[in-house]
Amino acid sequence: MLYLPQKYSPWSVKSKGGNQGAYLAKISPDLGQFILNTQPKTWLGDFQNWIADSQLNAEEAQIEAIKQDTSLDETEREALISARRGQGRFRRNLQEIEEGCRLTGITDYSHLIASHIKPWRSCSSSDERVDGHNGFLLSPNADHLFDKGYISFSDDGYILISSQMDKRNLDLLGCTSNQKILGKAFTPRQKEYLAFHRENVFRSE
């Protein structure tokens, strides 16, 4: 095949099968693009469903571990299970709205944290806690800054920087002043939650 490497190929033209002697073989960008272009149109959706199923299985495994933890009393166990299920549902709802980190542009879900705009502890109902509009998918650095109130966002998408945040540390964490968020505009409900964040979480003074 035209795109196969001459050495350590994952596919053997001679045997017309996989090359068992190649482990984690590297392929060229051209071969990768060829493979993607020849897949059914549904492949991306199938892959995303596989990721969602994997996350759901991990969530159920964590819940089962809580159930088996004899160091917890019944009240603690029920509270932890309820929180874990709520967090999983929140993340799934959030992924239907947010496409990637608003600061870094990372879109790989495995590297993103489901971050509440209006904190879990401040939500007045379970609906608010799992509302996909009440959050962002953020990289760990961005999640830390947002969760601790060192940054917030204006309704038109500009990053607000707390006066308590050291500029040098801010730069090291990958955030700059006058930076604008990536992605689409905030939804009306996101703006409502952001108003709470700016008033109650953001370190404005």
JSON list of C-alpha atoms in Angstrom, two decimals:
[
{"chain": "A", "resi": 1, "resn": "MET", "atom": "CA", "xyz": [0.00, 0.00, 0.00]},
{"chain": "A", "resi": 2, "resn": "LEU", "atom": "CA", "xyz": [1.23, 3.48, -0.93]},
{"chain": "A", "resi": 3, "resn": "TYR", "atom": "CA", "xyz": [0.99, 4.96, 2.56]},
{"chain": "A", "resi": 4, "resn": "LEU", "atom": "CA", "xyz": [2.55, 2.11, 4.54]},
{"chain": "A", "resi": 5, "resn": "PRO", "atom": "CA", "xyz": [6.00, 2.68, 6.07]},
{"chain": "A", "resi": 6, "resn": "GLN", "atom": "CA", "xyz": [8.88, 0.63, 4.70]},
{"chain": "A", "resi": 7, "resn": "LYS", "atom": "CA", "xyz": [9.90, -0.48, 8.19]},
{"chain": "A", "resi": 8, "resn": "TYR", "atom": "CA", "xyz": [7.80, -1.57, 11.20]},
{"chain": "A", "resi": 9, "resn": "SER", "atom": "CA", "xyz": [4.59, -1.48, 9.20]},
{"chain": "A", "resi": 10, "resn": "PRO", "atom": "CA", "xyz": [1.38, -2.46, 11.08]},
{"chain": "A", "resi": 11, "resn": "TRP", "atom": "CA", "xyz": [0.18, -4.27, 7.93]},
{"chain": "A", "resi": 12, "resn": "SER", "atom": "CA", "xyz": [1.98, -6.90, 5.92]},
{"chain": "A", "resi": 13, "resn": "VAL", "atom": "CA", "xyz": [1.38, -6.61, 2.17]},
{"chain": "A", "resi": 14, "resn": "LYS", "atom": "CA", "xyz": [2.97, -10.02, 1.66]},
{"chain": "A", "resi": 15, "resn": "SER", "atom": "CA", "xyz": [0.68, -11.93, 4.03]},
{"chain": "A", "resi": 16, "resn": "LYS", "atom": "CA", "xyz": [-2.21, -9.50, 3.58]},
{"chain": "A", "resi": 17, "resn": "GLY", "atom": "CA", "xyz": [-2.72, -9.33, 7.33]},
{"chain": "A", "resi": 18, "resn": "GLY", "atom": "CA", "xyz": [-1.56, -7.60, 10.47]},
{"chain": "A", "resi": 19, "resn": "ASN", "atom": "CA", "xyz": [2.16, -7.59, 11.17]},
{"chain": "A", "resi": 20, "resn": "GLN", "atom": "CA", "xyz": [2.54, -9.35, 14.53]},
{"chain": "A", "resi": 21, "resn": "GLY", "atom": "CA", "xyz": [6.14, -8.17, 14.80]},
{"chain": "A", "resi": 22, "resn": "ALA", "atom": "CA", "xyz": [5.17, -4.49, 14.93]},
{"chain": "A", "resi": 23, "resn": "TYR", "atom": "CA", "xyz": [4.01, -3.16, 18.30]},
{"chain": "A", "resi": 24, "resn": "LEU", "atom": "CA", "xyz": [2.41, 0.30, 18.48]},
{"chain": "A", "resi": 25, "resn": "ALA", "atom": "CA", "xyz": [3.51, 0.98, 14.92]},
{"chain": "A", "resi": 26, "resn": "LYS", "atom": "CA", "xyz": [3.56, 4.59, 13.77]},
{"chain": "A", "resi": 27, "resn": "ILE", "atom": "CA", "xyz": [1.56, 5.58, 10.70]},
{"chain": "A", "resi": 28, "resn": "SER", "atom": "CA", "xyz": [1.93, 8.64, 8.50]},
{"chain": "A", "resi": 29, "resn": "PRO", "atom": "CA", "xyz": [-0.54, 11.55, 8.55]},
{"chain": "A", "resi": 30, "resn": "ASP", "atom": "CA", "xyz": [-1.48, 10.62, 4.97]},
{"chain": "A", "resi": 31, "resn": "LEU", "atom": "CA", "xyz": [-2.38, 7.07, 6.01]},
{"chain": "A", "resi": 32, "resn": "GLY", "atom": "CA", "xyz": [-4.32, 8.36, 9.01]},
{"chain": "A", "resi": 33, "resn": "GLN", "atom": "CA", "xyz": [-6.31, 10.71, 6.77]},
{"chain": "A", "resi": 34, "resn": "PHE", "atom": "CA", "xyz": [-6.91, 7.88, 4.26]},
{"chain": "A", "resi": 35, "resn": "ILE", "atom": "CA", "xyz": [-8.30, 5.66, 7.03]},
{"chain": "A", "resi": 36, "resn": "LEU", "atom": "CA", "xyz": [-10.59, 8.42, 8.32]},
{"chain": "A", "resi": 37, "resn": "ASN", "atom": "CA", "xyz": [-11.85, 9.24, 4.83]},
{"chain": "A", "resi": 38, "resn": "THR", "atom": "CA", "xyz": [-12.81, 5.61, 4.14]},
{"chain": "A", "resi": 39, "resn": "GLN", "atom": "CA", "xyz": [-14.82, 5.12, 7.34]},
{"chain": "A", "resi": 40, "resn": "PRO", "atom": "CA", "xyz": [-18.63, 5.18, 7.40]},
{"chain": "A", "resi": 41, "resn": "LYS", "atom": "CA", "xyz": [-20.11, 8.60, 8.04]},
{"chain": "A", "resi": 42, "resn": "THR", "atom": "CA", "xyz": [-21.34, 7.35, 11.40]},
{"chain": "A", "resi": 43, "resn": "TRP", "atom": "CA", "xyz": [-17.85, 6.50, 12.74]},
{"chain": "A", "resi": 44, "resn": "LEU", "atom": "CA", "xyz": [-17.43, 9.69, 14.76]},
{"chain": "A", "resi": 45, "resn": "GLY", "atom": "CA", "xyz": [-20.80, 9.27, 16.46]},
{"chain": "A", "resi": 46, "resn": "ASP", "atom": "CA", "xyz": [-20.02, 5.63, 17.18]},
{"chain": "A", "resi": 47, "resn": "PHE", "atom": "CA", "xyz": [-16.67, 6.62, 18.71]},
{"chain": "A", "resi": 48, "resn": "GLN", "atom": "CA", "xyz": [-18.28, 9.29, 20.88]},
{"chain": "A", "resi": 49, "resn": "ASN", "atom": "CA", "xyz": [-20.90, 6.77, 22.04]},
{"chain": "A", "resi": 50, "resn": "TRP", "atom": "CA", "xyz": [-18.09, 4.37, 22.94]},
{"chain": "A", "resi": 51, "resn": "ILE", "atom": "CA", "xyz": [-16.45, 7.11, 25.05]},
{"chain": "A", "resi": 52, "resn": "ALA", "atom": "CA", "xyz": [-19.78, 7.84, 26.77]},
{"chain": "A", "resi": 53, "resn": "ASP", "atom": "CA", "xyz": [-20.30, 4.13, 27.51]},
{"chain": "A", "resi": 54, "resn": "SER", "atom": "CA", "xyz": [-16.77, 3.87, 28.94]},
{"chain": "A", "resi": 55, "resn": "GLN", "atom": "CA", "xyz": [-17.40, 6.84, 31.23]},
{"chain": "A", "resi": 56, "resn": "LEU", "atom": "CA", "xyz": [-20.70, 5.33, 32.34]},
{"chain": "A", "resi": 57, "resn": "ASN", "atom": "CA", "xyz": [-19.03, 2.00, 33.14]},
{"chain": "A", "resi": 58, "resn": "ALA", "atom": "CA", "xyz": [-16.33, 3.78, 35.16]},
{"chain": "A", "resi": 59, "resn": "GLU", "atom": "CA", "xyz": [-19.01, 5.68, 37.04]},
{"chain": "A", "resi": 60, "resn": "GLU", "atom": "CA", "xyz": [-20.90, 2.47, 37.91]},
{"chain": "A", "resi": 61, "resn": "ALA", "atom": "CA", "xyz": [-17.64, 0.84, 39.05]},
{"chain": "A", "resi": 62, "resn": "GLN", "atom": "CA", "xyz": [-17.01, 3.76, 41.41]},
{"chain": "A", "resi": 63, "resn": "ILE", "atom": "CA", "xyz": [-20.55, 3.51, 42.77]},
{"chain": "A", "resi": 64, "resn": "GLU", "atom": "CA", "xyz": [-20.12, -0.23, 43.34]},
{"chain": "A", "resi": 65, "resn": "ALA", "atom": "CA", "xyz": [-16.87, 0.45, 45.23]},
{"chain": "A", "resi": 66, "resn": "ILE", "atom": "CA", "xyz": [-18.73, 2.89, 47.48]},
{"chain": "A", "resi": 67, "resn": "LYS", "atom": "CA", "xyz": [-21.43, 0.28, 48.14]},
{"chain": "A", "resi": 68, "resn": "GLN", "atom": "CA", "xyz": [-18.79, -2.23, 49.20]},
{"chain": "A", "resi": 69, "resn": "ASP", "atom": "CA", "xyz": [-16.89, 0.20, 51.45]},
{"chain": "A", "resi": 70, "resn": "THR", "atom": "CA", "xyz": [-17.61, -1.06, 54.98]},
{"chain": "A", "resi": 71, "resn": "SER", "atom": "CA", "xyz": [-15.94, 1.98, 56.56]},
{"chain": "A", "resi": 72, "resn": "LEU", "atom": "CA", "xyz": [-18.93, 4.13, 55.53]},
{"chain": "A", "resi": 73, "resn": "ASP", "atom": "CA", "xyz": [-22.21, 4.21, 57.38]},
{"chain": "A", "resi": 74, "resn": "GLU", "atom": "CA", "xyz": [-25.47, 4.05, 55.41]},
{"chain": "A", "resi": 75, "resn": "THR", "atom": "CA", "xyz": [-26.02, 7.83, 55.38]},
{"chain": "A", "resi": 76, "resn": "GLU", "atom": "CA", "xyz": [-22.51, 8.55, 54.09]},
{"chain": "A", "resi": 77, "resn": "ARG", "atom": "CA", "xyz": [-22.80, 5.81, 51.49]},
{"chain": "A", "resi": 78, "resn": "GLU", "atom": "CA", "xyz": [-26.10, 7.12, 50.12]},
{"chain": "A", "resi": 79, "resn": "ALA", "atom": "CA", "xyz": [-24.78, 10.69, 50.01]},
{"chain": "A", "resi": 80, "resn": "LEU", "atom": "CA", "xyz": [-21.66, 9.65, 48.09]},
{"chain": "A", "resi": 81, "resn": "ILE", "atom": "CA", "xyz": [-23.62, 7.52, 45.62]},
{"chain": "A", "resi": 82, "resn": "SER", "atom": "CA", "xyz": [-26.09, 10.34, 45.01]},
{"chain": "A", "resi": 83, "resn": "ALA", "atom": "CA", "xyz": [-23.27, 12.84, 44.42]},
{"chain": "A", "resi": 84, "resn": "ARG", "atom": "CA", "xyz": [-21.40, 10.45, 42.09]},
{"chain": "A", "resi": 85, "resn": "ARG", "atom": "CA", "xyz": [-24.49, 9.77, 39.99]},
{"chain": "A", "resi": 86, "resn": "GLY", "atom": "CA", "xyz": [-25.29, 13.46, 39.86]},
{"chain": "A", "resi": 87, "resn": "GLN", "atom": "CA", "xyz": [-21.76, 14.31, 38.73]},
{"chain": "A", "resi": 88, "resn": "GLY", "atom": "CA", "xyz": [-21.91, 11.72, 35.96]},
{"chain": "A", "resi": 89, "resn": "ARG", "atom": "CA", "xyz": [-25.26, 13.00, 34.72]},
{"chain": "A", "resi": 90, "resn": "PHE", "atom": "CA", "xyz": [-24.01, 16.59, 34.90]},
{"chain": "A", "resi": 91, "resn": "ARG", "atom": "CA", "xyz": [-20.97, 15.75, 32.76]},
{"chain": "A", "resi": 92, "resn": "ARG", "atom": "CA", "xyz": [-23.08, 14.02, 30.13]},
{"chain": "A", "resi": 93, "resn": "ASN", "atom": "CA", "xyz": [-25.48, 16.98, 29.98]},
{"chain": "A", "resi": 94, "resn": "LEU", "atom": "CA", "xyz": [-22.54, 19.37, 29.79]},
{"chain": "A", "resi": 95, "resn": "GLN", "atom": "CA", "xyz": [-20.95, 17.49, 26.88]},
{"chain": "A", "resi": 96, "resn": "GLU", "atom": "CA", "xyz": [-24.11, 18.08, 24.87]},
{"chain": "A", "resi": 97, "resn": "ILE", "atom": "CA", "xyz": [-23.51, 21.83, 25.13]},
{"chain": "A", "resi": 98, "resn": "GLU", "atom": "CA", "xyz": [-19.76, 22.43, 25.48]},
{"chain": "A", "resi": 99, "resn": "GLU", "atom": "CA", "xyz": [-17.26, 21.28, 22.86]},
{"chain": "A", "resi": 100, "resn": "GLY", "atom": "CA", "xyz": [-13.94, 21.94, 24.59]},
{"chain": "A", "resi": 101, "resn": "CYS", "atom": "CA", "xyz": [-11.99, 24.06, 27.06]},
{"chain": "A", "resi": 102, "resn": "ARG", "atom": "CA", "xyz": [-12.88, 27.73, 26.76]},
{"chain": "A", "resi": 103, "resn": "LEU", "atom": "CA", "xyz": [-9.28, 28.79, 27.47]},
{"chain": "A", "resi": 104, "resn": "THR", "atom": "CA", "xyz": [-7.02, 26.17, 25.90]},
{"chain": "A", "resi": 105, "resn": "GLY", "atom": "CA", "xyz": [-9.16, 24.75, 23.10]},
{"chain": "A", "resi": 106, "resn": "ILE", "atom": "CA", "xyz": [-8.57, 21.16, 24.26]},
{"chain": "A", "resi": 107, "resn": "THR", "atom": "CA", "xyz": [-11.41, 18.94, 23.01]},
{"chain": "A", "resi": 108, "resn": "ASP", "atom": "CA", "xyz": [-10.30, 15.53, 24.30]},
{"chain": "A", "resi": 109, "resn": "TYR", "atom": "CA", "xyz": [-12.81, 14.77, 27.07]},
{"chain": "A", "resi": 110, "resn": "SER", "atom": "CA", "xyz": [-10.27, 12.65, 28.95]},
{"chain": "A", "resi": 111, "resn": "HIS", "atom": "CA", "xyz": [-8.26, 15.83, 29.70]},
{"chain": "A", "resi": 112, "resn": "LEU", "atom": "CA", "xyz": [-11.20, 18.04, 30.69]},
{"chain": "A", "resi": 113, "resn": "ILE", "atom": "CA", "xyz": [-12.98, 18.61, 34.00]},
{"chain": "A", "resi": 114, "resn": "ALA", "atom": "CA", "xyz": [-16.73, 19.17, 34.24]},
{"chain": "A", "resi": 115, "resn": "SER", "atom": "CA", "xyz": [-16.69, 22.44, 36.17]},
{"chain": "A", "resi": 116, "resn": "HIS", "atom": "CA", "xyz": [-19.80, 24.00, 37.68]},
{"chain": "A", "resi": 117, "resn": "ILE", "atom": "CA", "xyz": [-20.40, 27.73, 37.17]},
{"chain": "A", "resi": 118, "resn": "LYS", "atom": "CA", "xyz": [-22.73, 27.97, 40.15]},
{"chain": "A", "resi": 119, "resn": "PRO", "atom": "CA", "xyz": [-21.03, 25.62, 42.64]},
{"chain": "A", "resi": 120, "resn": "TRP", "atom": "CA", "xyz": [-22.69, 22.33, 43.60]},
{"chain": "A", "resi": 121, "resn": "ARG", "atom": "CA", "xyz": [-22.98, 23.45, 47.24]},
{"chain": "A", "resi": 122, "resn": "SER", "atom": "CA", "xyz": [-24.75, 26.67, 46.20]},
{"chain": "A", "resi": 123, "resn": "CYS", "atom": "CA", "xyz": [-27.32, 25.10, 43.88]},
{"chain": "A", "resi": 124, "resn": "SER", "atom": "CA", "xyz": [-30.87, 25.40, 45.14]},
{"chain": "A", "resi": 125, "resn": "SER", "atom": "CA", "xyz": [-32.11, 22.21, 43.47]},
{"chain": "A", "resi": 126, "resn": "SER", "atom": "CA", "xyz": [-30.94, 18.95, 41.92]},
{"chain": "A", "resi": 127, "resn": "ASP", "atom": "CA", "xyz": [-31.98, 20.35, 38.54]},
{"chain": "A", "resi": 128, "resn": "GLU", "atom": "CA", "xyz": [-29.40, 23.12, 38.88]},
{"chain": "A", "resi": 129, "resn": "ARG", "atom": "CA", "xyz": [-26.72, 20.63, 39.91]},
{"chain": "A", "resi": 130, "resn": "VAL", "atom": "CA", "xyz": [-27.10, 18.56, 36.74]},
{"chain": "A", "resi": 131, "resn": "ASP", "atom": "CA", "xyz": [-28.03, 21.39, 34.35]},
{"chain": "A", "resi": 132, "resn": "GLY", "atom": "CA", "xyz": [-25.62, 21.24, 31.42]},
{"chain": "A", "resi": 133, "resn": "HIS", "atom": "CA", "xyz": [-25.82, 25.03, 31.09]},
{"chain": "A", "resi": 134, "resn": "ASN", "atom": "CA", "xyz": [-24.41, 25.36, 34.61]},
{"chain": "A", "resi": 135, "resn": "GLY", "atom": "CA", "xyz": [-20.86, 24.54, 33.65]},
{"chain": "A", "resi": 136, "resn": "PHE", "atom": "CA", "xyz": [-17.88, 24.41, 31.34]},
{"chain": "A", "resi": 137, "resn": "LEU", "atom": "CA", "xyz": [-15.48, 21.70, 30.25]},
{"chain": "A", "resi": 138, "resn": "LEU", "atom": "CA", "xyz": [-12.11, 23.05, 31.41]},
{"chain": "A", "resi": 139, "resn": "SER", "atom": "CA", "xyz": [-8.51, 21.89, 31.45]},
{"chain": "A", "resi": 140, "resn": "PRO", "atom": "CA", "xyz": [-7.19, 21.32, 35.01]},
{"chain": "A", "resi": 141, "resn": "ASN", "atom": "CA", "xyz": [-5.40, 24.70, 35.16]},
{"chain": "A", "resi": 142, "resn": "ALA", "atom": "CA", "xyz": [-8.44, 26.59, 33.90]},
{"chain": "A", "resi": 143, "resn": "ASP", "atom": "CA", "xyz": [-10.73, 24.66, 36.26]},
{"chain": "A", "resi": 144, "resn": "HIS", "atom": "CA", "xyz": [-8.54, 25.60, 39.24]},
{"chain": "A", "resi": 145, "resn": "LEU", "atom": "CA", "xyz": [-8.58, 29.30, 38.33]},
{"chain": "A", "resi": 146, "resn": "PHE", "atom": "CA", "xyz": [-12.34, 29.34, 37.68]},
{"chain": "A", "resi": 147, "resn": "ASP", "atom": "CA", "xyz": [-13.35, 27.17, 40.65]},
{"chain": "A", "resi": 148, "resn": "LYS", "atom": "CA", "xyz": [-11.30, 29.24, 43.11]},
{"chain": "A", "resi": 149, "resn": "GLY", "atom": "CA", "xyz": [-12.61, 32.52, 41.72]},
{"chain": "A", "resi": 150, "resn": "TYR", "atom": "CA", "xyz": [-9.32, 33.81, 40.32]},
{"chain": "A", "resi": 151, "resn": "ILE", "atom": "CA", "xyz": [-11.00, 34.24, 36.94]},
{"chain": "A", "resi": 152, "resn": "SER", "atom": "CA", "xyz": [-14.54, 34.61, 35.68]},
{"chain": "A", "resi": 153, "resn": "PHE", "atom": "CA", "xyz": [-16.14, 35.56, 32.37]},
{"chain": "A", "resi": 154, "resn": "SER", "atom": "CA", "xyz": [-18.15, 38.52, 31.18]},
{"chain": "A", "resi": 155, "resn": "ASP", "atom": "CA", "xyz": [-21.37, 37.82, 29.29]},
{"chain": "A", "resi": 156, "resn": "ASP", "atom": "CA", "xyz": [-19.68, 38.79, 26.01]},
{"chain": "A", "resi": 157, "resn": "GLY", "atom": "CA", "xyz": [-16.90, 36.25, 26.57]},
{"chain": "A", "resi": 158, "resn": "TYR", "atom": "CA", "xyz": [-13.96, 38.19, 27.97]},
{"chain": "A", "resi": 159, "resn": "ILE", "atom": "CA", "xyz": [-11.91, 36.77, 30.82]},
{"chain": "A", "resi": 160, "resn": "LEU", "atom": "CA", "xyz": [-12.05, 38.66, 34.10]},
{"chain": "A", "resi": 161, "resn": "ILE", "atom": "CA", "xyz": [-8.91, 38.48, 36.24]},
{"chain": "A", "resi": 162, "resn": "SER", "atom": "CA", "xyz": [-9.00, 38.79, 40.02]},
{"chain": "A", "resi": 163, "resn": "SER", "atom": "CA", "xyz": [-6.75, 41.45, 41.53]},
{"chain": "A", "resi": 164, "resn": "GLN", "atom": "CA", "xyz": [-5.63, 38.73, 43.96]},
{"chain": "A", "resi": 165, "resn": "MET", "atom": "CA", "xyz": [-4.06, 36.73, 41.13]},
{"chain": "A", "resi": 166, "resn": "ASP", "atom": "CA", "xyz": [-0.32, 37.14, 40.61]},
{"chain": "A", "resi": 167, "resn": "LYS", "atom": "CA", "xyz": [0.33, 37.96, 36.94]},
{"chain": "A", "resi": 168, "resn": "ARG", "atom": "CA", "xyz": [3.42, 35.76, 36.72]},
{"chain": "A", "resi": 169, "resn": "ASN", "atom": "CA", "xyz": [1.55, 32.73, 38.07]},
{"chain": "A", "resi": 170, "resn": "LEU", "atom": "CA", "xyz": [-1.36, 33.55, 35.78]},
{"chain": "A", "resi": 171, "resn": "ASP", "atom": "CA", "xyz": [0.95, 33.46, 32.75]},
{"chain": "A", "resi": 172, "resn": "LEU", "atom": "CA", "xyz": [2.46, 30.17, 33.90]},
{"chain": "A", "resi": 173, "resn": "LEU", "atom": "CA", "xyz": [-1.03, 28.71, 34.18]},
{"chain": "A", "resi": 174, "resn": "GLY", "atom": "CA", "xyz": [-1.71, 29.65, 30.57]},
{"chain": "A", "resi": 175, "resn": "CYS", "atom": "CA", "xyz": [-4.07, 32.59, 31.04]},
{"chain": "A", "resi": 176, "resn": "THR", "atom": "CA", "xyz": [-3.60, 36.21, 29.97]},
{"chain": "A", "resi": 177, "resn": "SER", "atom": "CA", "xyz": [-5.52, 39.41, 30.55]},
{"chain": "A", "resi": 178, "resn": "ASN", "atom": "CA", "xyz": [-7.81, 40.67, 27.76]},
{"chain": "A", "resi": 179, "resn": "GLN", "atom": "CA", "xyz": [-8.14, 37.08, 26.59]},
{"chain": "A", "resi": 180, "resn": "LYS", "atom": "CA", "xyz": [-11.43, 36.06, 25.01]},
{"chain": "A", "resi": 181, "resn": "ILE", "atom": "CA", "xyz": [-13.05, 32.68, 25.39]},
{"chain": "A", "resi": 182, "resn": "LEU", "atom": "CA", "xyz": [-12.91, 30.11, 22.62]},
{"chain": "A", "resi": 183, "resn": "GLY", "atom": "CA", "xyz": [-15.98, 28.54, 21.10]},
{"chain": "A", "resi": 184, "resn": "LYS", "atom": "CA", "xyz": [-19.51, 29.75, 20.63]},
{"chain": "A", "resi": 185, "resn": "ALA", "atom": "CA", "xyz": [-21.25, 32.48, 22.59]},
{"chain": "A", "resi": 186, "resn": "PHE", "atom": "CA", "xyz": [-22.65, 31.69, 26.03]},
{"chain": "A", "resi": 187, "resn": "THR", "atom": "CA", "xyz": [-26.26, 30.54, 26.20]},
{"chain": "A", "resi": 188, "resn": "PRO", "atom": "CA", "xyz": [-28.77, 32.73, 28.09]},
{"chain": "A", "resi": 189, "resn": "ARG", "atom": "CA", "xyz": [-28.82, 30.23, 30.97]},
{"chain": "A", "resi": 190, "resn": "GLN", "atom": "CA", "xyz": [-25.04, 30.14, 31.13]},
{"chain": "A", "resi": 191, "resn": "LYS", "atom": "CA", "xyz": [-25.11, 33.93, 31.49]},
{"chain": "A", "resi": 192, "resn": "GLU", "atom": "CA", "xyz": [-27.53, 33.62, 34.42]},
{"chain": "A", "resi": 193, "resn": "TYR", "atom": "CA", "xyz": [-25.17, 31.21, 36.19]},
{"chain": "A", "resi": 194, "resn": "LEU", "atom": "CA", "xyz": [-22.19, 33.43, 35.34]},
{"chain": "A", "resi": 195, "resn": "ALA", "atom": "CA", "xyz": [-23.90, 36.36, 37.06]},
{"chain": "A", "resi": 196, "resn": "PHE", "atom": "CA", "xyz": [-23.93, 34.25, 40.24]},
{"chain": "A", "resi": 197, "resn": "HIS", "atom": "CA", "xyz": [-20.28, 33.26, 39.75]},
{"chain": "A", "resi": 198, "resn": "ARG", "atom": "CA", "xyz": [-19.15, 36.89, 39.31]},
{"chain": "A", "resi": 199, "resn": "GLU", "atom": "CA", "xyz": [-21.13, 37.96, 42.38]},
{"chain": "A", "resi": 200, "resn": "ASN", "atom": "CA", "xyz": [-20.37, 35.09, 44.75]},
{"chain": "A", "resi": 201, "resn": "VAL", "atom": "CA", "xyz": [-17.28, 33.18, 43.57]},
{"chain": "A", "resi": 202, "resn": "PHE", "atom": "CA", "xyz": [-15.08, 35.63, 41.67]},
{"chain": "A", "resi": 203, "resn": "ARG", "atom": "CA", "xyz": [-12.52, 37.38, 43.88]},
{"chain": "A", "resi": 204, "resn": "SER", "atom": "CA", "xyz": [-13.33, 40.84, 42.59]},
{"chain": "A", "resi": 205, "resn": "GLU", "atom": "CA", "xyz": [-11.62, 42.73, 45.43]}
]
